[in-house]
């Protein structure tokens, strides 16, 4: 398989089928590869091309990627740092508890936000974003090692199907990487 072929999705693919393909392709790309930068980079690309292959609202995703635990942050003030992604330039660091990403990291719970303007303390890295889903990647005793962050340019861009599949992806990514 040519690696680039992994990000080719059929024109009539359903959202569930696209997510299933993302998981299968990610699993194949992770085979004998545990470097977290490499794996998160390929996963961000898989997500980006999956969303772009789907009808609205999924094809309105304007950012898909990761923030990882900043190894330079103090344990008393944990912080996320920008990781591999697809989309416009983004905020570089986010404190645990701040914005959608920081709340997901602090609570270790998925945040599905239908309207970011209604989320207290939302950080507008891209003013075009109107909805967001953030899924923590939790690894055993390490706790949160990263988060999956996906933004959409329309309200209600995500639903429970997105949550279920992204949580499966978070589990796969968490166990497939050697985290610092």
Short mmCIF file of C-alpha atoms in Angstrom, two decimals:
data_model
loop_
_atom_site.label_atom_id
_atom_site.label_comp_id
_atom_site.label_asym_id
_atom_site.label_seq_id
_atom_site.Cartn_x
_atom_site.Cartn_y
_atom_site.Cartn_z
CA UNK A 1 0.00 0.00 0.00
CA UNK A 2 1.18 3.51 -0.80
CA UNK A 3 0.76 5.53 2.38
CA UNK A 4 -1.03 8.37 0.56
CA UNK A 5 -3.75 5.91 -0.51
CA UNK A 6 -4.79 5.62 3.14
CA UNK A 7 -6.36 9.07 2.95
CA UNK A 8 -8.52 8.34 -0.09
CA UNK A 9 -12.20 8.00 0.80
CA UNK A 10 -15.05 6.94 -1.49
CA UNK A 11 -17.32 9.76 -2.70
CA UNK A 12 -20.45 8.18 -1.20
CA UNK A 13 -18.95 7.06 2.12
CA UNK A 14 -21.10 7.44 5.24
CA UNK A 15 -19.72 9.09 8.36
CA UNK A 16 -19.55 5.76 10.20
CA UNK A 17 -17.76 4.16 7.24
CA UNK A 18 -15.29 7.06 7.05
CA UNK A 19 -14.49 6.75 10.76
CA UNK A 20 -14.13 2.99 10.43
CA UNK A 21 -11.66 3.55 7.58
CA UNK A 22 -9.76 6.11 9.67
CA UNK A 23 -9.37 3.55 12.47
CA UNK A 24 -8.35 0.73 10.13
CA UNK A 25 -5.89 2.91 8.21
CA UNK A 26 -4.45 4.36 11.43
CA UNK A 27 -3.96 0.87 12.82
CA UNK A 28 -2.10 -0.11 9.66
CA UNK A 29 0.05 3.03 9.69
CA UNK A 30 0.88 2.48 13.37
CA UNK A 31 2.14 -1.06 12.71
CA UNK A 32 5.75 -1.16 13.93
CA UNK A 33 5.67 2.63 14.38
CA UNK A 34 5.29 3.97 17.92
CA UNK A 35 6.62 7.50 17.48
CA UNK A 36 3.87 9.82 18.66
CA UNK A 37 4.78 12.69 16.28
CA UNK A 38 4.62 10.39 13.27
CA UNK A 39 1.39 8.73 14.36
CA UNK A 40 -0.41 11.95 15.28
CA UNK A 41 0.65 13.54 12.00
CA UNK A 42 -0.78 10.71 9.93
CA UNK A 43 -3.93 10.59 12.05
CA UNK A 44 -4.54 14.34 11.59
CA UNK A 45 -4.28 13.86 7.82
CA UNK A 46 -6.62 10.85 7.89
CA UNK A 47 -9.22 12.84 9.85
CA UNK A 48 -8.91 15.87 7.56
CA UNK A 49 -9.46 13.88 4.38
CA UNK A 50 -12.27 11.83 5.96
CA UNK A 51 -14.18 14.98 6.89
CA UNK A 52 -13.60 16.55 3.48
CA UNK A 53 -15.10 13.44 1.80
CA UNK A 54 -18.38 13.73 3.73
CA UNK A 55 -21.46 15.90 3.15
CA UNK A 56 -22.27 18.90 5.35
CA UNK A 57 -21.76 19.61 8.14
CA UNK A 58 -18.71 17.29 8.33
CA UNK A 59 -17.11 18.76 5.21
CA UNK A 60 -17.12 22.13 6.96
CA UNK A 61 -14.43 20.99 9.42
CA UNK A 62 -11.81 23.74 9.44
CA UNK A 63 -9.28 22.29 11.91
CA UNK A 64 -8.40 18.73 12.90
CA UNK A 65 -5.46 17.79 15.03
CA UNK A 66 -3.86 17.35 18.40
CA UNK A 67 -2.52 19.14 21.41
CA UNK A 68 -0.12 17.17 23.60
CA UNK A 69 0.89 17.49 27.22
CA UNK A 70 3.62 20.13 27.37
CA UNK A 71 6.61 18.42 29.02
CA UNK A 72 7.95 21.85 30.05
CA UNK A 73 4.84 22.80 32.03
CA UNK A 74 4.93 22.55 35.80
CA UNK A 75 2.99 19.63 37.32
CA UNK A 76 1.06 22.20 39.38
CA UNK A 77 0.14 24.11 36.18
CA UNK A 78 -0.24 21.53 33.40
CA UNK A 79 -0.49 22.82 29.88
CA UNK A 80 -1.15 21.53 26.39
CA UNK A 81 1.12 22.42 23.48
CA UNK A 82 0.21 22.40 19.80
CA UNK A 83 0.80 19.09 18.07
CA UNK A 84 0.32 17.83 14.51
CA UNK A 85 -2.78 19.21 12.75
CA UNK A 86 -4.48 20.18 9.50
CA UNK A 87 -5.97 23.67 9.15
CA UNK A 88 -5.03 27.27 9.91
CA UNK A 89 -2.28 28.16 12.36
CA UNK A 90 -3.42 27.64 15.94
CA UNK A 91 -2.93 28.62 19.55
CA UNK A 92 0.42 27.32 20.75
CA UNK A 93 -0.29 26.55 24.40
CA UNK A 94 -3.47 26.03 26.40
CA UNK A 95 -3.69 25.67 30.19
CA UNK A 96 -5.64 22.77 31.63
CA UNK A 97 -9.13 24.04 32.47
CA UNK A 98 -9.04 26.87 29.87
CA UNK A 99 -11.25 26.71 26.77
CA UNK A 100 -12.74 23.54 25.32
CA UNK A 101 -9.37 21.79 24.98
CA UNK A 102 -8.24 22.68 28.48
CA UNK A 103 -11.55 21.57 30.02
CA UNK A 104 -11.34 18.21 28.20
CA UNK A 105 -7.77 17.76 29.45
CA UNK A 106 -8.60 18.71 33.04
CA UNK A 107 -11.79 16.65 33.32
CA UNK A 108 -10.57 13.77 31.10
CA UNK A 109 -14.01 13.88 29.45
CA UNK A 110 -15.04 14.48 25.86
CA UNK A 111 -16.40 17.96 25.20
CA UNK A 112 -18.98 18.12 22.40
CA UNK A 113 -19.79 21.80 21.89
CA UNK A 114 -22.58 22.61 19.38
CA UNK A 115 -22.02 26.38 19.69
CA UNK A 116 -18.59 27.59 20.77
CA UNK A 117 -19.90 31.09 21.41
CA UNK A 118 -22.02 29.64 24.23
CA UNK A 119 -19.06 27.82 25.84
CA UNK A 120 -17.71 29.80 28.82
CA UNK A 121 -14.09 30.75 28.20
CA UNK A 122 -13.92 29.47 24.63
CA UNK A 123 -10.58 30.28 23.02
CA UNK A 124 -11.10 31.48 19.45
CA UNK A 125 -7.93 30.31 17.70
CA UNK A 126 -9.89 30.53 14.43
CA UNK A 127 -12.78 33.00 14.44
CA UNK A 128 -14.52 30.92 11.75
CA UNK A 129 -15.05 27.97 14.12
CA UNK A 130 -18.65 27.61 15.32
CA UNK A 131 -18.66 24.11 16.88
CA UNK A 132 -16.01 21.84 18.34
CA UNK A 133 -15.37 18.38 19.72
CA UNK A 134 -12.40 17.59 21.93
CA UNK A 135 -11.52 14.07 23.08
CA UNK A 136 -8.83 13.43 25.71
CA UNK A 137 -6.24 10.72 25.11
CA UNK A 138 -5.68 9.12 28.50
CA UNK A 139 -2.93 6.56 29.07
CA UNK A 140 -2.88 4.58 32.31
CA UNK A 141 -0.84 6.19 35.09
CA UNK A 142 0.29 9.03 32.80
CA UNK A 143 -3.23 10.48 32.64
CA UNK A 144 -3.91 12.87 29.75
CA UNK A 145 -1.07 12.72 27.22
CA UNK A 146 -2.87 14.54 24.41
CA UNK A 147 -6.26 15.59 23.08
CA UNK A 148 -7.95 15.26 19.70
CA UNK A 149 -9.42 18.62 18.70
CA UNK A 150 -11.76 19.08 15.72
CA UNK A 151 -13.42 22.40 14.82
CA UNK A 152 -16.25 23.04 12.36
CA UNK A 153 -17.22 26.28 10.62
CA UNK A 154 -20.94 25.71 11.24
CA UNK A 155 -22.92 25.24 14.47
CA UNK A 156 -23.90 21.67 15.40
CA UNK A 157 -21.05 20.26 13.32
CA UNK A 158 -20.68 17.18 15.50
CA UNK A 159 -22.95 14.58 17.05
CA UNK A 160 -22.83 11.47 19.20
CA UNK A 161 -21.53 9.39 16.27
CA UNK A 162 -18.48 11.67 16.10
CA UNK A 163 -18.00 11.30 19.86
CA UNK A 164 -18.17 7.49 19.78
CA UNK A 165 -15.70 7.11 16.89
CA UNK A 166 -13.27 9.78 18.10
CA UNK A 167 -13.20 8.13 21.52
CA UNK A 168 -12.30 4.84 19.80
CA UNK A 169 -9.59 6.67 17.89
CA UNK A 170 -8.28 8.25 21.11
CA UNK A 171 -8.00 4.81 22.68
CA UNK A 172 -6.13 3.45 19.63
CA UNK A 173 -3.75 6.42 19.49
CA UNK A 174 -3.13 6.25 23.23
CA UNK A 175 -2.03 2.62 23.18
CA UNK A 176 -0.12 2.87 19.88
CA UNK A 177 2.42 5.54 20.80
CA UNK A 178 5.41 5.84 23.12
CA UNK A 179 4.56 9.02 25.01
CA UNK A 180 7.22 11.24 26.56
#
